[in-house]
XYZ file of N, CA and C in Angstrom:
396
model
N 63.415 143.415 54.351
C 62.594 143.184 55.761
C 62.200 141.769 56.155
N 61.913 141.437 55.780
C 60.992 139.967 56.388
C 62.188 139.284 56.023
N 63.095 139.211 55.104
C 64.406 138.363 55.527
C 65.218 138.567 56.546
N 65.310 139.968 56.875
C 66.307 140.269 58.215
C 65.355 139.713 58.990
N 64.137 139.897 59.618
C 63.604 139.339 60.462
C 63.537 137.856 60.791
N 63.471 137.069 59.429
C 63.557 135.449 59.625
C 65.013 134.809 60.382
N 65.874 135.870 59.483
C 67.593 135.642 59.982
C 67.642 135.911 61.324
N 66.807 137.103 61.903
C 67.257 136.933 63.281
C 66.528 136.019 63.949
N 65.158 135.644 63.618
C 64.457 134.697 64.546
C 64.902 133.466 64.526
N 65.930 133.306 62.973
C 66.937 131.686 62.764
C 68.027 131.917 64.139
N 68.752 132.910 63.762
C 69.564 132.934 64.660
C 69.727 132.947 66.289
N 68.392 133.467 66.620
C 67.874 133.410 68.064
C 67.501 132.228 68.373
N 67.070 131.607 67.376
C 66.496 129.440 67.732
C 67.885 129.148 67.646
N 68.804 129.391 67.671
C 70.191 128.603 67.193
C 70.551 128.421 68.090
N 70.852 129.963 68.462
C 71.552 130.172 69.979
C 70.875 129.747 71.002
N 69.572 129.650 71.128
C 68.658 129.066 72.266
C 69.514 127.568 72.419
N 69.472 126.604 70.799
C 69.734 125.573 71.116
C 70.651 124.954 71.798
N 71.667 125.893 70.868
C 73.054 125.884 71.551
C 73.157 125.404 73.090
N 72.548 126.596 73.917
C 72.252 126.301 75.116
C 71.863 125.171 75.644
N 70.902 125.152 75.105
C 69.751 123.936 75.566
C 71.166 122.582 75.606
N 71.747 122.339 74.013
C 72.223 121.122 74.150
C 73.508 121.162 75.254
N 74.148 122.532 75.821
C 75.496 122.730 76.471
C 74.675 122.409 78.063
N 73.361 122.675 77.905
C 73.064 122.613 79.521
C 72.866 120.643 79.152
N 72.096 120.347 78.841
C 72.018 118.667 78.744
C 73.585 118.028 78.477
N 74.492 118.634 78.077
C 75.557 118.022 78.591
C 76.126 118.172 79.692
N 75.934 119.006 80.366
C 76.180 120.047 81.517
C 75.565 118.292 82.656
N 74.565 118.229 82.292
C 73.510 117.530 83.254
C 74.046 116.195 83.127
N 74.921 115.300 82.324
C 75.448 114.626 81.901
C 76.093 114.140 82.537
N 77.448 115.217 83.082
C 78.303 114.953 83.634
C 78.425 115.255 85.020
N 76.964 115.374 85.528
C 76.601 115.532 87.233
C 76.921 113.773 87.741
N 77.744 113.737 88.469
C 77.793 112.170 89.560
C 76.574 111.771 90.125
N 76.352 110.904 89.913
C 75.163 110.509 90.429
C 75.087 109.927 91.824
N 74.231 111.058 92.516
C 74.288 111.031 93.990
C 74.371 109.818 94.836
N 73.632 108.625 93.796
C 73.684 107.391 94.931
C 74.642 106.760 94.930
N 75.846 106.958 94.227
C 76.848 106.440 93.917
C 77.927 107.145 94.387
N 77.821 108.176 94.349
C 78.761 108.937 95.508
C 78.756 108.245 96.895
N 77.117 108.305 97.453
C 77.066 108.097 98.807
C 77.253 106.587 99.011
N 77.151 105.383 98.188
C 77.688 104.215 97.992
C 79.219 104.429 98.684
N 79.843 105.018 97.621
C 81.365 105.198 97.758
C 81.496 105.807 98.979
N 81.049 106.573 99.734
C 81.448 106.952 101.197
C 81.255 106.444 102.232
N 79.836 105.296 102.169
C 79.458 104.586 103.000
C 80.182 103.380 103.038
N 80.651 102.837 102.322
C 81.294 101.550 101.781
C 82.289 101.291 102.880
N 83.723 102.807 102.678
C 84.327 102.516 103.416
C 84.578 102.096 105.298
N 83.043 102.734 105.225
C 82.847 102.208 106.882
C 82.391 101.133 106.988
N 81.373 100.212 105.729
C 80.842 98.982 105.599
C 82.154 97.815 105.400
N 82.860 98.134 105.086
C 84.221 97.300 104.333
C 84.568 96.343 105.323
N 84.872 96.003 106.876
C 84.895 95.663 107.870
C 84.515 95.105 108.369
N 82.856 95.108 108.314
C 81.808 95.001 108.929
C 81.072 93.860 108.657
N 80.398 93.972 107.009
C 79.732 93.362 106.102
C 80.632 92.489 105.173
N 79.969 91.278 104.639
C 80.487 90.561 103.220
C 80.283 91.381 101.958
N 78.774 92.092 102.151
C 78.785 92.681 101.087
C 78.449 94.073 101.140
N 79.486 95.198 101.322
C 79.516 96.566 101.735
C 78.411 97.519 100.946
N 79.048 96.932 99.613
C 78.288 97.912 98.378
C 76.752 97.925 98.584
N 75.993 96.277 98.604
C 75.170 95.949 98.475
C 74.183 96.324 99.821
N 74.775 96.583 100.762
C 74.189 96.743 102.017
C 73.953 98.234 101.742
N 74.986 99.388 101.720
C 75.004 100.720 101.627
C 74.070 101.273 100.385
N 74.332 100.431 99.495
C 73.186 100.730 98.355
C 71.631 100.238 98.785
N 71.780 99.441 99.469
C 70.295 99.357 100.275
C 70.077 100.511 101.033
N 70.824 100.182 102.107
C 70.108 101.633 103.171
C 69.978 102.979 102.304
N 70.632 103.285 101.450
C 70.275 104.303 100.635
C 69.054 104.583 99.955
N 68.692 103.302 99.267
C 67.368 103.145 98.776
C 65.724 103.259 99.373
N 66.226 102.484 101.163
C 65.400 102.704 102.190
C 65.272 104.066 102.182
N 66.149 104.710 102.571
C 66.022 105.986 103.597
C 65.668 106.985 102.245
N 66.312 107.295 101.297
C 65.194 107.904 99.829
C 63.622 107.595 100.079
N 63.564 106.279 99.659
C 62.269 105.872 99.588
C 61.158 106.079 101.132
N 61.935 105.913 102.044
C 60.690 105.652 103.627
C 60.688 107.680 104.233
N 61.561 107.951 103.721
C 61.300 109.493 104.624
C 61.609 110.804 103.877
N 60.319 111.174 103.795
C 59.328 111.991 102.798
C 60.081 113.259 103.501
N 60.368 114.105 104.877
C 60.963 115.636 104.274
C 62.312 115.004 104.267
N 62.485 116.448 103.209
C 63.809 116.403 102.567
C 65.106 116.826 103.437
N 64.636 117.761 104.724
C 65.783 117.633 105.559
C 66.321 116.508 106.480
N 65.591 115.761 107.022
C 65.432 114.828 108.154
C 66.083 113.335 106.810
N 65.481 113.292 105.498
C 66.138 112.331 104.818
C 67.917 112.844 104.638
N 68.256 114.125 104.319
C 69.607 114.562 103.557
C 70.062 113.993 104.900
N 69.746 114.929 106.278
C 70.347 114.595 107.768
C 71.070 113.091 108.056
N 69.668 111.906 107.709
C 69.626 110.764 107.844
C 70.637 110.051 106.651
N 70.503 109.913 105.111
C 71.806 110.002 104.467
C 73.120 110.743 104.842
N 72.967 111.793 105.485
C 74.908 112.055 105.867
C 75.176 111.620 106.906
N 74.359 110.814 108.373
C 74.789 109.847 108.944
C 75.662 108.824 108.562
N 74.717 108.311 107.758
C 75.360 106.917 107.286
C 76.269 106.956 105.892
N 76.481 107.996 105.374
C 77.249 108.315 104.723
C 78.815 108.961 105.371
N 79.016 109.255 106.266
C 79.685 109.675 107.338
C 79.644 108.459 108.420
N 79.423 107.942 109.173
C 79.471 107.185 109.857
C 79.059 105.218 109.258
N 78.621 105.267 108.612
C 78.324 104.232 108.364
C 76.875 103.175 108.987
N 76.006 103.999 109.693
C 75.076 103.380 110.325
C 74.259 104.457 110.269
N 72.798 104.415 110.576
C 71.888 105.642 110.543
C 71.967 106.316 111.764
N 71.820 107.806 111.386
C 72.553 108.432 112.346
C 71.891 110.279 111.938
N 71.036 110.735 113.162
C 70.876 112.085 112.308
C 71.670 113.002 114.183
N 72.098 113.583 113.552
C 72.838 114.898 114.539
C 71.581 115.917 114.872
N 71.323 116.355 115.724
C 70.038 117.442 115.628
C 70.419 118.541 115.142
N 71.866 119.127 115.232
C 72.394 120.180 114.648
C 72.451 120.243 113.040
N 71.935 119.244 112.621
C 71.939 119.184 110.708
C 70.861 119.319 110.045
N 69.486 119.376 111.179
C 68.380 119.858 110.688
C 67.981 120.845 111.665
N 66.347 121.784 110.856
C 66.355 122.323 111.670
C 65.223 122.315 113.133
N 65.682 123.397 114.248
C 65.328 122.938 115.612
C 63.474 122.524 115.160
N 63.052 123.393 114.610
C 61.159 122.709 114.233
C 61.232 120.786 113.815
N 61.525 120.454 113.748
C 61.897 119.128 112.725
C 62.613 118.153 113.942
N 63.369 118.795 114.727
C 64.201 117.461 115.821
C 63.573 116.714 116.457
N 61.896 117.076 116.750
C 61.216 115.989 117.410
C 60.465 114.923 116.519
N 60.879 114.677 115.542
C 60.887 114.328 114.529
C 61.946 112.905 113.908
N 62.935 112.925 114.870
C 63.851 112.038 114.580
C 64.024 110.639 115.073
N 63.648 110.768 116.258
C 62.754 109.507 116.308
C 62.087 108.474 115.748
N 60.514 109.052 114.940
C 59.807 108.849 113.980
C 60.449 108.315 113.043
N 61.427 109.248 112.616
C 62.287 109.118 111.086
C 63.330 107.028 111.338
N 63.347 107.186 112.468
C 64.073 105.800 112.676
C 63.534 104.437 113.072
N 61.866 105.158 113.471
C 61.509 104.073 113.770
C 60.537 103.564 112.094
N 60.599 104.744 111.119
C 60.540 104.659 109.456
C 61.544 103.322 109.196
N 62.654 103.774 109.132
C 63.565 102.699 108.935
C 64.424 101.984 109.607
N 63.916 101.632 110.493
C 64.513 100.516 111.419
C 64.009 98.988 110.998
N 63.101 98.187 110.828
C 63.238 97.514 109.691
C 63.712 97.556 108.367
N 63.669 98.175 107.739
C 64.273 98.200 105.832
C 66.339 98.421 106.700
N 66.444 98.976 107.636
C 67.402 98.564 108.018
C 68.248 97.556 108.480
N 67.221 96.818 109.324
C 67.939 95.216 109.432
C 68.037 94.555 108.514
N 66.641 94.841 107.246
C 67.348 93.638 106.043
C 68.268 93.980 105.628
N 68.417 95.066 105.607
C 69.677 95.667 104.885
C 70.937 94.720 105.124
N 71.349 94.970 106.508
C 72.401 94.795 107.157
C 72.624 93.212 107.382
N 71.356 92.746 107.618
C 71.314 90.991 108.064
C 70.992 89.975 106.998
N 69.897 90.686 106.270
C 69.558 89.600 105.132
C 70.621 88.898 104.216
N 70.567 88.382 103.920
C 71.371 87.324 102.203
C 71.638 88.971 101.140
N 72.693 89.719 100.884
C 72.817 90.878 99.735
C 72.084 90.463 98.298
N 72.098 88.801 98.214
C 71.980 88.089 96.753
C 70.251 88.237 96.635
N 69.695 88.598 97.825
C 68.090 88.613 97.137
C 67.547 90.050 97.284
N 66.338 90.451 96.508
C 66.327 91.997 96.778
C 65.524 92.137 98.409
N 64.933 93.298 98.430
C 64.496 93.322 99.840
C 63.345 92.761 99.680
N 62.671 92.541 98.914
C 60.961 92.376 98.529
C 60.943 91.164 99.252
N 61.733 90.114 98.708
C 62.061 88.786 98.612
C 62.278 88.525 100.168
N 63.101 88.885 100.902
C 63.894 88.519 102.029
C 62.619 87.724 103.142
N 63.334 87.021 104.108
C 62.609 86.667 105.010
C 62.456 86.920 106.356
N 62.513 86.639 107.584
C 62.307 86.464 108.524
C 61.601 88.061 108.511
N 62.547 89.290 108.659
C 62.291 90.785 109.409
C 61.479 91.109 108.684
N 60.811 90.756 107.022
C 59.486 91.124 106.469
C 58.101 90.960 106.844
N 58.206 90.083 107.432
C 57.042 89.611 108.330
C 56.623 90.382 109.168
C-alpha cells in the first residue's frame, strides 16, 4: 500500500513538473512587447529621425516609466506605436480618466523632447539642454 501511494505521489509530481516546464517554455516564446513597440513605431520614425530605433526605444522606456496608470500608459504607447508621436485618443481610455490626459502629456513632454532631439548615442541621463 505504501509503495502504491509513493508511486502515485511521484507520478503526480512528475506530471506537475512537466506542466511547469511546458509553461516555462511557452513564456520564453512570448514576444518582447518592447521590441514589438519599437518595430511598429520605427515605421513612422524612419523618415523623420536619423536613429528611429533609438528614438522609439527611448519613447517606450520613458512612457513606461513615467506614466503609472496602466490605462493611460497603454493608450499613450498605442498612440506612439500607431502614429509615431505621443497621442492619446479619448475613446482609448475610460471616461473617468479622460481628464488625466493633459497631465499625462505634461509628465512625458521633457523626456519626449530628449528622445527626439538629443543625440541618440548618449543615454538620456547624460543629455544636455533639456535635462536642466
